[in-house]
Tab-separated table of C-alpha atoms (C1' of nucleotides) in Angstrom:
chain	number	residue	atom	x	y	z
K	17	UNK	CA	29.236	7.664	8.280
K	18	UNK	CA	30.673	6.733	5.095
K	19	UNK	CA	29.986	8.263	2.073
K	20	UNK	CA	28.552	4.789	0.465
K	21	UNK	CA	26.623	3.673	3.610
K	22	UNK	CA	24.547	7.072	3.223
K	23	UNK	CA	24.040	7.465	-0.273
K	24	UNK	CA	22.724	3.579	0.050
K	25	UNK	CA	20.346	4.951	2.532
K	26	UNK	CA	18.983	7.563	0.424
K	27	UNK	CA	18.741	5.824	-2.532
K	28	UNK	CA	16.532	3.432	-0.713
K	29	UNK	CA	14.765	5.754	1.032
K	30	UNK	CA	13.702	7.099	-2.185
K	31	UNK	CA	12.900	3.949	-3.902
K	32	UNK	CA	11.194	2.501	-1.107
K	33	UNK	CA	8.424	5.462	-1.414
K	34	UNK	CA	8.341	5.267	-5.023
K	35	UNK	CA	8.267	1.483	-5.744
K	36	UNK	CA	7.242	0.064	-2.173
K	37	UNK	CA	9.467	-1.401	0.181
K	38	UNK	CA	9.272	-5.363	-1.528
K	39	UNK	CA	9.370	-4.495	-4.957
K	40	UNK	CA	12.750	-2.682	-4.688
K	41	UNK	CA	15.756	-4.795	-5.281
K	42	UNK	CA	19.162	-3.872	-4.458
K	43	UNK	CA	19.762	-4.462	-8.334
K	44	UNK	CA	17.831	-1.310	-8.910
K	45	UNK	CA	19.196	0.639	-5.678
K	46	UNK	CA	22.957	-0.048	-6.986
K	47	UNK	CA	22.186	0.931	-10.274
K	48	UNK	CA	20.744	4.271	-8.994
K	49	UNK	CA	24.037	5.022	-6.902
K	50	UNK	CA	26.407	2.792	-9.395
K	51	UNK	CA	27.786	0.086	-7.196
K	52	UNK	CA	27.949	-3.322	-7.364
K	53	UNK	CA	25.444	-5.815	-5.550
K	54	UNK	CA	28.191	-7.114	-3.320
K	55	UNK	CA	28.871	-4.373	-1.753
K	56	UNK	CA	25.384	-3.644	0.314
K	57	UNK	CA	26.862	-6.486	2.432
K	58	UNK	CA	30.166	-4.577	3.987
K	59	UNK	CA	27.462	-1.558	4.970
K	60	UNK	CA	24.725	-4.063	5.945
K	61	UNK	CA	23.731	-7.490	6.820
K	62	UNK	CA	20.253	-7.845	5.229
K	63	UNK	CA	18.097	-5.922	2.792
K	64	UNK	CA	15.866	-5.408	6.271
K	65	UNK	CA	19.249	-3.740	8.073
K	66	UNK	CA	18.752	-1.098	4.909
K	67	UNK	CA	14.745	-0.753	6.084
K	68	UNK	CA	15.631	0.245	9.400
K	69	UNK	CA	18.581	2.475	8.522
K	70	UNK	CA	15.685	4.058	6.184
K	71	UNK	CA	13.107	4.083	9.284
K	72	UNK	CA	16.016	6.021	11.209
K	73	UNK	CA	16.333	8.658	8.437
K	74	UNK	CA	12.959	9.246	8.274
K	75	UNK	CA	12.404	9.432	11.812
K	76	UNK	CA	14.937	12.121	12.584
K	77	UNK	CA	13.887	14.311	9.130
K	78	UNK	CA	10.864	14.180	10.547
K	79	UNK	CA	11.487	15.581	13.728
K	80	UNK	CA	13.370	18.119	12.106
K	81	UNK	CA	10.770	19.540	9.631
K	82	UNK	CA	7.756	19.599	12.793
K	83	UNK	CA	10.808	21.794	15.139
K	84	UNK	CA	10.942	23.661	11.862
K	85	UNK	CA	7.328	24.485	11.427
K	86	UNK	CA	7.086	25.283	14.961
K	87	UNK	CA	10.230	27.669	14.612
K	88	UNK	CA	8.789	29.546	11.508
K	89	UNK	CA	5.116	30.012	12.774
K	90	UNK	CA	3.833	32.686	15.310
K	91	UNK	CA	1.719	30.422	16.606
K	92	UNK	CA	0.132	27.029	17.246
K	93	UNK	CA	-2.784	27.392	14.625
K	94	UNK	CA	-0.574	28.221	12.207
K	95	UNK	CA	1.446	25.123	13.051
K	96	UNK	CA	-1.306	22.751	12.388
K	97	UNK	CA	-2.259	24.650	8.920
K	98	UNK	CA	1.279	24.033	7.888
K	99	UNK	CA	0.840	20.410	9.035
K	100	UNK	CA	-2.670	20.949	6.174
K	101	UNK	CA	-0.732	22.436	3.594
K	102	UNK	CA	2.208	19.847	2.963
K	103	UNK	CA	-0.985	18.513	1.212
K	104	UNK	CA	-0.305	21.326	-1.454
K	105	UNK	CA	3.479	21.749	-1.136
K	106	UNK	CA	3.883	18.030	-1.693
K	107	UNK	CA	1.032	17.614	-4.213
K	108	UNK	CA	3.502	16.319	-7.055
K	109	UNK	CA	5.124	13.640	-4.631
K	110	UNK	CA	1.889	12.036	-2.963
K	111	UNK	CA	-0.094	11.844	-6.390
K	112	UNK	CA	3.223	10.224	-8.065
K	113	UNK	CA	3.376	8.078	-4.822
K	114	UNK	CA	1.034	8.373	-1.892
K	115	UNK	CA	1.907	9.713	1.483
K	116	UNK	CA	5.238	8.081	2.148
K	117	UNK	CA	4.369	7.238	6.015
K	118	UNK	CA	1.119	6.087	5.071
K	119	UNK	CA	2.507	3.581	2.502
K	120	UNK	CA	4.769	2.536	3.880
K	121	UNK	CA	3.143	1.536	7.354
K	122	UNK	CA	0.562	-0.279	4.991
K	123	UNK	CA	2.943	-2.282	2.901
K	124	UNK	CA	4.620	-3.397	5.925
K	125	UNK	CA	1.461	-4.077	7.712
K	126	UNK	CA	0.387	-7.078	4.578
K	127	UNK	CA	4.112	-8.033	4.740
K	128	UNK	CA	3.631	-8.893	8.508
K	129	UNK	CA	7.043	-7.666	8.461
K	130	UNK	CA	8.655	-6.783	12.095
K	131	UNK	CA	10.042	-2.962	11.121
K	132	UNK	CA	5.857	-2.609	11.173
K	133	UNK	CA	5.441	-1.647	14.506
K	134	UNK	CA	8.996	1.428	14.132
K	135	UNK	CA	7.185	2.221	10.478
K	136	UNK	CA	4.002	3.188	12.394
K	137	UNK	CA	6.461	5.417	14.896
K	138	UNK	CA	6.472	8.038	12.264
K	139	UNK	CA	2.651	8.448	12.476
K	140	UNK	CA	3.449	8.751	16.191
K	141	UNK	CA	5.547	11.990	15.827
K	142	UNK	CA	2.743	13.473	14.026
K	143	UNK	CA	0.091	12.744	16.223
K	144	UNK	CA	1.978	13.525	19.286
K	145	UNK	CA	3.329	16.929	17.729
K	146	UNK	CA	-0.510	17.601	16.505
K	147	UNK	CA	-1.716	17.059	20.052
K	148	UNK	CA	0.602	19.283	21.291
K	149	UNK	CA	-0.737	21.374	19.339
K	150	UNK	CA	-4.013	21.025	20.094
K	151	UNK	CA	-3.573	20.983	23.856
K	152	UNK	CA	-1.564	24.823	23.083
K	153	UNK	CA	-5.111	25.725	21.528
K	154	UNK	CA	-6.989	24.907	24.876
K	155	UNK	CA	-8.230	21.261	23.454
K	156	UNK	CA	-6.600	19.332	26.325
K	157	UNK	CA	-9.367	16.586	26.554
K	158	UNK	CA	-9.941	16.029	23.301
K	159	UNK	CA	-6.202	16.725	21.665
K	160	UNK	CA	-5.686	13.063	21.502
K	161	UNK	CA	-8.893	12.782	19.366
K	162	UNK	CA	-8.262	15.830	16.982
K	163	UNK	CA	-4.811	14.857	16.295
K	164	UNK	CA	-5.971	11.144	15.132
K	165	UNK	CA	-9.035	12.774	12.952
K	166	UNK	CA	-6.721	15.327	11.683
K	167	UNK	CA	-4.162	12.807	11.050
K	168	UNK	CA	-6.773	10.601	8.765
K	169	UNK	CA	-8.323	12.958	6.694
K	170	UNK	CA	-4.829	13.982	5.399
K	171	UNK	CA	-4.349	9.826	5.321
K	172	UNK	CA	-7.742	10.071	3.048
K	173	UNK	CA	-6.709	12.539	1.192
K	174	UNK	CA	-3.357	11.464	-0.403
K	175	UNK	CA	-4.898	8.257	-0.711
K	176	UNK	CA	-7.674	9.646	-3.174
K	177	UNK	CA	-5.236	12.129	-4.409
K	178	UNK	CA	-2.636	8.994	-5.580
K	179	UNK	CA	-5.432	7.175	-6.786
K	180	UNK	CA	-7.429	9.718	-8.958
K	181	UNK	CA	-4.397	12.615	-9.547
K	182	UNK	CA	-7.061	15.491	-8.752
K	183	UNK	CA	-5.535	18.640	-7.193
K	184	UNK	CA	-8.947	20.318	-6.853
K	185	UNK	CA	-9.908	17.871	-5.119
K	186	UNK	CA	-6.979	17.966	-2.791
K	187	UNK	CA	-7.209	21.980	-2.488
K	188	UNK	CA	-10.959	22.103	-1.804
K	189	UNK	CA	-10.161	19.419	1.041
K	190	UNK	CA	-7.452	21.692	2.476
K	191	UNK	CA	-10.379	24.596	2.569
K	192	UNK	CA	-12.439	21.996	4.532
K	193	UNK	CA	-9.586	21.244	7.091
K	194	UNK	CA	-9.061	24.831	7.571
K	195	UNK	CA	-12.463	25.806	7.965
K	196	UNK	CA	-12.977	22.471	10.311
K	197	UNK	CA	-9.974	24.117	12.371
K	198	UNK	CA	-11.461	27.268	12.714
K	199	UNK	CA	-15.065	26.197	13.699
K	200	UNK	CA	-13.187	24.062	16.702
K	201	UNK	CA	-11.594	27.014	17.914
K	202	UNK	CA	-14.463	29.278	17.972
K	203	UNK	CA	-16.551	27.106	19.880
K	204	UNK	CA	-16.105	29.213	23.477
H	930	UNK	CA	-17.050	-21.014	-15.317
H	931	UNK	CA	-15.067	-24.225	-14.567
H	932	UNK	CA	-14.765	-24.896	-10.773
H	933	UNK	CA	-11.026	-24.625	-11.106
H	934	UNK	CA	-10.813	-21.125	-12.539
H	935	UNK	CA	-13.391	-19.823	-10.079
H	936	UNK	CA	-11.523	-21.476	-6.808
H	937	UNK	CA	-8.533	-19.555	-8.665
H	938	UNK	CA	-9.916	-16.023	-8.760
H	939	UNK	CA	-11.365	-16.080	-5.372
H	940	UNK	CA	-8.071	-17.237	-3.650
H	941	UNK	CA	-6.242	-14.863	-5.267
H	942	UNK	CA	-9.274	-12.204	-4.372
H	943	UNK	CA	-8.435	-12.651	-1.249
H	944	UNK	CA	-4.464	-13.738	-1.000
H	945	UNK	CA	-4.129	-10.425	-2.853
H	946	UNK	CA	-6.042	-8.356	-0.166
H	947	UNK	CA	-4.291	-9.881	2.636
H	948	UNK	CA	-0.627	-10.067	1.105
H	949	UNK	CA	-0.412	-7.526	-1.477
H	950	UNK	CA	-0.629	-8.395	-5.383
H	951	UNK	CA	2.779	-8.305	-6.304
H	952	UNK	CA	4.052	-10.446	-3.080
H	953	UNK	CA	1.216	-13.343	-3.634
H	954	UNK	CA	2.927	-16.104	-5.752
H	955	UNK	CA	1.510	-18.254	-7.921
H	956	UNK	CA	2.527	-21.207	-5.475
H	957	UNK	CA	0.882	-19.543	-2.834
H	958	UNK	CA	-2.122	-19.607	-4.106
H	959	UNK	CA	-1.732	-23.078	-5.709
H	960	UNK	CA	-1.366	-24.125	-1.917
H	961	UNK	CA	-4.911	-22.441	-0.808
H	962	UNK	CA	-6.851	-24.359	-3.215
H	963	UNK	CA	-4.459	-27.884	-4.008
H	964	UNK	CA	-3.511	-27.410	-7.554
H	965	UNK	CA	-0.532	-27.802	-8.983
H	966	UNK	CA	1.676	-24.365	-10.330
H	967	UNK	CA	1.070	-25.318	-14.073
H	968	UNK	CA	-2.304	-25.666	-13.795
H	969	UNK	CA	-2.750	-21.896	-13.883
H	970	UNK	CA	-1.527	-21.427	-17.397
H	971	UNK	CA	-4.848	-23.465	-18.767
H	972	UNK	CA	-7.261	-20.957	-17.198
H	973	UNK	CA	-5.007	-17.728	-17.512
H	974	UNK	CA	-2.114	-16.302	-19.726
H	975	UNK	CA	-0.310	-14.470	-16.892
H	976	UNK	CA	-0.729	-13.520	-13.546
H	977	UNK	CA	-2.107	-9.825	-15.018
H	978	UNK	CA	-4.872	-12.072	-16.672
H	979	UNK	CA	-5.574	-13.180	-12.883
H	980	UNK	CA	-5.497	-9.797	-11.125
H	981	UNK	CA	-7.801	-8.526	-14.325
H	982	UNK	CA	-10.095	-11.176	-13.651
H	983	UNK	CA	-9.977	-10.314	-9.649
H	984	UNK	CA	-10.769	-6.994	-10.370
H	985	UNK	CA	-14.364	-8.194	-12.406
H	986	UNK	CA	-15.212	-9.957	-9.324
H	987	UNK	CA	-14.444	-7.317	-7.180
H	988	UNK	CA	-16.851	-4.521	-9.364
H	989	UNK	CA	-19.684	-7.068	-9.487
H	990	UNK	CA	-19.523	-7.702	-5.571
H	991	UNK	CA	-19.315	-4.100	-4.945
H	992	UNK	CA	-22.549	-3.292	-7.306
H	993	UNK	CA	-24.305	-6.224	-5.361
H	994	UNK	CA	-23.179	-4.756	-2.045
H	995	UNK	CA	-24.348	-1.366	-3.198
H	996	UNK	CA	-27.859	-2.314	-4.576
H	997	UNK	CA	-28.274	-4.499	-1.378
H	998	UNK	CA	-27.991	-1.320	0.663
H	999	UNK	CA	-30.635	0.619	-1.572
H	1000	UNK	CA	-32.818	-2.000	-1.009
H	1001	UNK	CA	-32.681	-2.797	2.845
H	1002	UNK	CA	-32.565	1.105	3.645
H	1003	UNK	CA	-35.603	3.443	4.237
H	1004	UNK	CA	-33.835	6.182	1.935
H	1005	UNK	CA	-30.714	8.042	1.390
H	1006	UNK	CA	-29.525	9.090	4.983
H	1007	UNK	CA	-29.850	5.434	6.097
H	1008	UNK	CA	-27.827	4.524	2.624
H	1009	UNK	CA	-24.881	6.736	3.671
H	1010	UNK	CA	-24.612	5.696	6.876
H	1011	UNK	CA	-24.240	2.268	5.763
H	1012	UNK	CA	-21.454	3.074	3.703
H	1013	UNK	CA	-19.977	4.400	7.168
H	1014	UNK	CA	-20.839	1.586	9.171
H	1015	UNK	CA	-18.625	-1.139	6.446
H	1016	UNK	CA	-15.644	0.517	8.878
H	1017	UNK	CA	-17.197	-1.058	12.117
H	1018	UNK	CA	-18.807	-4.225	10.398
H	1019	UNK	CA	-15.472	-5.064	8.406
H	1020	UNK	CA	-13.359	-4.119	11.199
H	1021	UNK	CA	-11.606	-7.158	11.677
H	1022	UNK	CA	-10.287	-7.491	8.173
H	1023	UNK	CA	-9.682	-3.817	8.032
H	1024	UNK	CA	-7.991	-3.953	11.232
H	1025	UNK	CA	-5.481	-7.022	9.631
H	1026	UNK	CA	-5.135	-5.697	6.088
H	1027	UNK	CA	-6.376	-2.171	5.572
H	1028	UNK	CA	-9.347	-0.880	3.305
H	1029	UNK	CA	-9.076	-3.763	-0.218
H	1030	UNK	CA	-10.050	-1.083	-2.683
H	1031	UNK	CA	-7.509	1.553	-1.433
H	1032	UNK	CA	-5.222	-0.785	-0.807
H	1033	UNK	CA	-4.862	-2.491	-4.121
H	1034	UNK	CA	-4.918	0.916	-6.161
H	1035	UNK	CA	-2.036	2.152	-3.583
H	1036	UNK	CA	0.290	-0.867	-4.511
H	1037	UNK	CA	-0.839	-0.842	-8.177
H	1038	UNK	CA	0.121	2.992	-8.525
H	1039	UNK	CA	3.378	2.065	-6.914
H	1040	UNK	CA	4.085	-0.490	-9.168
H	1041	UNK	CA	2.762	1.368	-12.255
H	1042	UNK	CA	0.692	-1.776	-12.980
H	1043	UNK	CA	-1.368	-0.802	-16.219
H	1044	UNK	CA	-4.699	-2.562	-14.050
H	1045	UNK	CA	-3.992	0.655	-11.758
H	1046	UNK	CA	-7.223	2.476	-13.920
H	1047	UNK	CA	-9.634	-0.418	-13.524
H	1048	UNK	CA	-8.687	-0.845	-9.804
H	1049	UNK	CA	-9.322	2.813	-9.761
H	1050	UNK	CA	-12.948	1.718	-11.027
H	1051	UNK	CA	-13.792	0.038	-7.474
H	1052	UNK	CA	-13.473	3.807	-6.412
H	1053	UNK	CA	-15.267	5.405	-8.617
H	1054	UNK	CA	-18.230	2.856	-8.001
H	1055	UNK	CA	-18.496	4.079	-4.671
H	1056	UNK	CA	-18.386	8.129	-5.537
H	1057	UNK	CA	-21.400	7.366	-8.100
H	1058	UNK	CA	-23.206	5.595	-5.708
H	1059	UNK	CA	-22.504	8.540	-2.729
H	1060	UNK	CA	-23.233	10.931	-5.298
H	1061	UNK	CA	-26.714	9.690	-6.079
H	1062	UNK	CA	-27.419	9.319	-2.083
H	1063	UNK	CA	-26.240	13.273	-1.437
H	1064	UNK	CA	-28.302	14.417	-4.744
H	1065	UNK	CA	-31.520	12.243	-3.480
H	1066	UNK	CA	-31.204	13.973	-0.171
H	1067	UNK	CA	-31.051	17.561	-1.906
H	1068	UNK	CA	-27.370	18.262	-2.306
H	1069	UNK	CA	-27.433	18.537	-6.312
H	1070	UNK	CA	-25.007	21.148	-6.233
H	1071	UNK	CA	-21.974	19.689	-3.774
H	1072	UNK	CA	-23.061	16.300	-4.640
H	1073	UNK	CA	-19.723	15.352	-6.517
H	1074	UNK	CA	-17.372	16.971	-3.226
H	1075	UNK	CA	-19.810	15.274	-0.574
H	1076	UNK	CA	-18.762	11.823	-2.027
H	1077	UNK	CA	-15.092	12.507	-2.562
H	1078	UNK	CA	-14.856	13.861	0.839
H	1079	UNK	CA	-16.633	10.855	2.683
H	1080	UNK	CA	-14.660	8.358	0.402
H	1081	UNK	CA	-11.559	10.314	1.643
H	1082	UNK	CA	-12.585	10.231	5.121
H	1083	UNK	CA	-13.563	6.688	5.380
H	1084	UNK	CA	-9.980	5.733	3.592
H	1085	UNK	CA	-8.159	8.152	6.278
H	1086	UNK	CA	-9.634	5.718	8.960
H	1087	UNK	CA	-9.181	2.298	7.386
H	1088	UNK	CA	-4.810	3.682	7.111
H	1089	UNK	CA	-4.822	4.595	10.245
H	1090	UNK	CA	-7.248	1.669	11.678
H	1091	UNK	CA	-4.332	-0.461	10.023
H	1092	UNK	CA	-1.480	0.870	11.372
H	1093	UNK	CA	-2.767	1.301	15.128
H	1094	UNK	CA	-5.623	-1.288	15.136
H	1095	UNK	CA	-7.607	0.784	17.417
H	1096	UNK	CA	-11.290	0.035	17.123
H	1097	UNK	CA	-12.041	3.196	19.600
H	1098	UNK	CA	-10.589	5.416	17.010
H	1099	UNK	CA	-12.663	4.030	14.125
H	1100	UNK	CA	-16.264	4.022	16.529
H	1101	UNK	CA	-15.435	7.638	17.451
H	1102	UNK	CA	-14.658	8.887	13.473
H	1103	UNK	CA	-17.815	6.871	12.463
H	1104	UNK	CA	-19.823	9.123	14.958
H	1105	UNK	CA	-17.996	12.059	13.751
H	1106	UNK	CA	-19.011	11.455	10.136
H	1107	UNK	CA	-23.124	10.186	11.323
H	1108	UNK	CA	-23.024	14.154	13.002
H	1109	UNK	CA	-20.937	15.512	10.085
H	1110	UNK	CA	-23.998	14.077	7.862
H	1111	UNK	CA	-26.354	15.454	10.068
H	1112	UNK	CA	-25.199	18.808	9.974
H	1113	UNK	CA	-24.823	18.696	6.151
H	1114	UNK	CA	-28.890	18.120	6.157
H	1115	UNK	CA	-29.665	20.297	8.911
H	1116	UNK	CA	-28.571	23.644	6.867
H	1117	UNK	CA	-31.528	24.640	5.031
Z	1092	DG	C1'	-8.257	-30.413	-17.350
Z	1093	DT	C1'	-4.598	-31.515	-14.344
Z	1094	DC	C1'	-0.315	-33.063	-13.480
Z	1095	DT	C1'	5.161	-33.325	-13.430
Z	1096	DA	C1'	9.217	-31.615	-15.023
Z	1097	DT	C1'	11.724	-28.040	-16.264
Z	1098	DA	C1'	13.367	-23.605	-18.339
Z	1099	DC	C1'	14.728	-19.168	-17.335
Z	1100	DC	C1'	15.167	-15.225	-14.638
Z	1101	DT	C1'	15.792	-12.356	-10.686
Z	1102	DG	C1'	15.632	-12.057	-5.873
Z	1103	DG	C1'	18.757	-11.832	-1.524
Z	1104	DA	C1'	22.975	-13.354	0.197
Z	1105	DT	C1'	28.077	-15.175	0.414
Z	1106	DA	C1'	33.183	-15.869	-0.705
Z	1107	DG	C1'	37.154	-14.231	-1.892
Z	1108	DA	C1'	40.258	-11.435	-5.153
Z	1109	DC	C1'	41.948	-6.885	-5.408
P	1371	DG	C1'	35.934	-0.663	0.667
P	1372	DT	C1'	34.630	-2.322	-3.729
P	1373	DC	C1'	34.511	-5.562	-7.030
P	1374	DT	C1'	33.405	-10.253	-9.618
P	1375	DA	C1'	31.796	-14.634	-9.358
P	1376	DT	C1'	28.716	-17.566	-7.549
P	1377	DC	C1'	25.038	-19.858	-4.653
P	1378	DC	C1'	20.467	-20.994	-3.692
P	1379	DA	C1'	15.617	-20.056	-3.253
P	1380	DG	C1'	11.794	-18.573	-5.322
P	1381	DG	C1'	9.406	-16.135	-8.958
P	1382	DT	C1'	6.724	-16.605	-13.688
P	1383	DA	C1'	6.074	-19.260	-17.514
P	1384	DT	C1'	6.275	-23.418	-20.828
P	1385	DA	C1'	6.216	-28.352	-22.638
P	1386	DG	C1'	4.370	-32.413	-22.710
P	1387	DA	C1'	2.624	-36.829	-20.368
P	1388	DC	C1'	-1.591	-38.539	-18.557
DNA sequence: GTCTATACCTGGATAGAC
DNA sequence: GTCTATCCAGGTATAGAC
């Protein structure tokens, strides 16, 4: 891929989180990366052809950082804590911006906008790598439901965390999540 | 308050839940109610003035709602769990346009709208009002992390309830949080 | 108090020179 | 492949008639 094409693509990617999807013009995306206006139109045909290059990216980084959790941890409850902790290691991002899935999928969702439906696919990856998961802990019945709970108090979270910039707040939740975890798994 | 002004606050009240803020235009809402564009500019100075003015409304209808609850509830449990029940009785809106208080402060963050404080205000009506519920039923101490955490939890569903429109998902995590506030008052 | 007309700007998008 | 110039729609905001 050309050089332009992609650094278009991550300049939007970036903007998109911090500013929201609508609210970022290609003026501000071509100053970031210093071209012209005219020239989003030989890499793409619309500003949404840019949204679902951006989906794309986000979709295949995100595959790539669950393999990579699963690679680095000995086991599948350590998995899910890492899933906890991006909580902490992201802290700065999500109080400057939010969760970037999670805002995304809701911006999209008031735009009625058609990339709704792939924006929500990134959710999917977590849930189905958190039920996998779960299922590796002996939860097969109820992995579906622990990876959607598990998935919304993190949602909750970086919402109130964006909102009210309070990293106790966020760090006492992680405690809960990780305490929640264990009490599942010693039910036996 | 003229007739005009009020039918112009509570279209945009409600254009700006179900579109967004910044992507609600000023003919769009001149359209809801049948007034004309420059009309708008002899009730308010700018479309801030609006929003500011939205925001009033929105902290006197969430004191009402709150009081209302106090009233028609036998005490503090049954307070609480109305505040977890909105997510089943409002699930059709929440379903379409996600949770209006997170919602707004989300987008207002993103946009680093100077309103993003008072929007934050919505909130932090809420946590007061949780707060006094979890100190009435004995929880002086936690009081403050009770509310955050319930607010959190309740937000995590409304993304996700959004995204996936699932109104399983939302029953089950309402159950999850009536037995999570049952154990919370069983411990003593 | 409400309207029409309009100013001015910025958005996405196109055409064509280089 | 990148640029400049330009188009058109739509945004907020203003002026002034009624």
């Amino acid at each position: 891929m050309q050089a332009t094409k992609r650094s278009i693509i991550d300049a939007a990617n970036i903007l998109f989180y911090q500013q929201g999807y609508d609210h970022t013009s290609f003026s501000r995306i071509a100053d970031e990366i210093h071209i012209s206006r005219g020239n989003f139109y030989h890499h793409f045909k619309s500003k949404d052809e840019i949204l679902e290059a951006v989906l794309q990216v986000r979709m295949s980084h995100t595959c790539e950082m669950l393999n990579g959790w699963e690679k680095e941890s000995d086991n599948a409850l350590d998995c899910i804590r890492r899933f906890i902790q991006i909580l902490d290691v992201n802290f700065d991002k999500i109080q400057s911006y939010g969760c970037p899935v999670g805002t995304l999928c809701t911006e999209l969702g008031k735009l009625n906008h058609n990339a709704q439906e792939e924006a929500n696919q990134v959710f999917v990856l977590f849930l189905d790598w958190l039920k996998k998961q779960f299922i590796l802990l002996g939860h097969e019945k109820e992995a579906e439901h622990l990876a959607m709970h598990l998935l919304a108090r993190s949602q909750g979270v970086a919402t109130l965390a964006h909102a009210f910039q309070d990293r106790d707040f966020v760090m006492y939740e992680i405690q809960e999540m990780f305490d929640w975890l264990d009490n599942i798994n010693e039910e036996e």
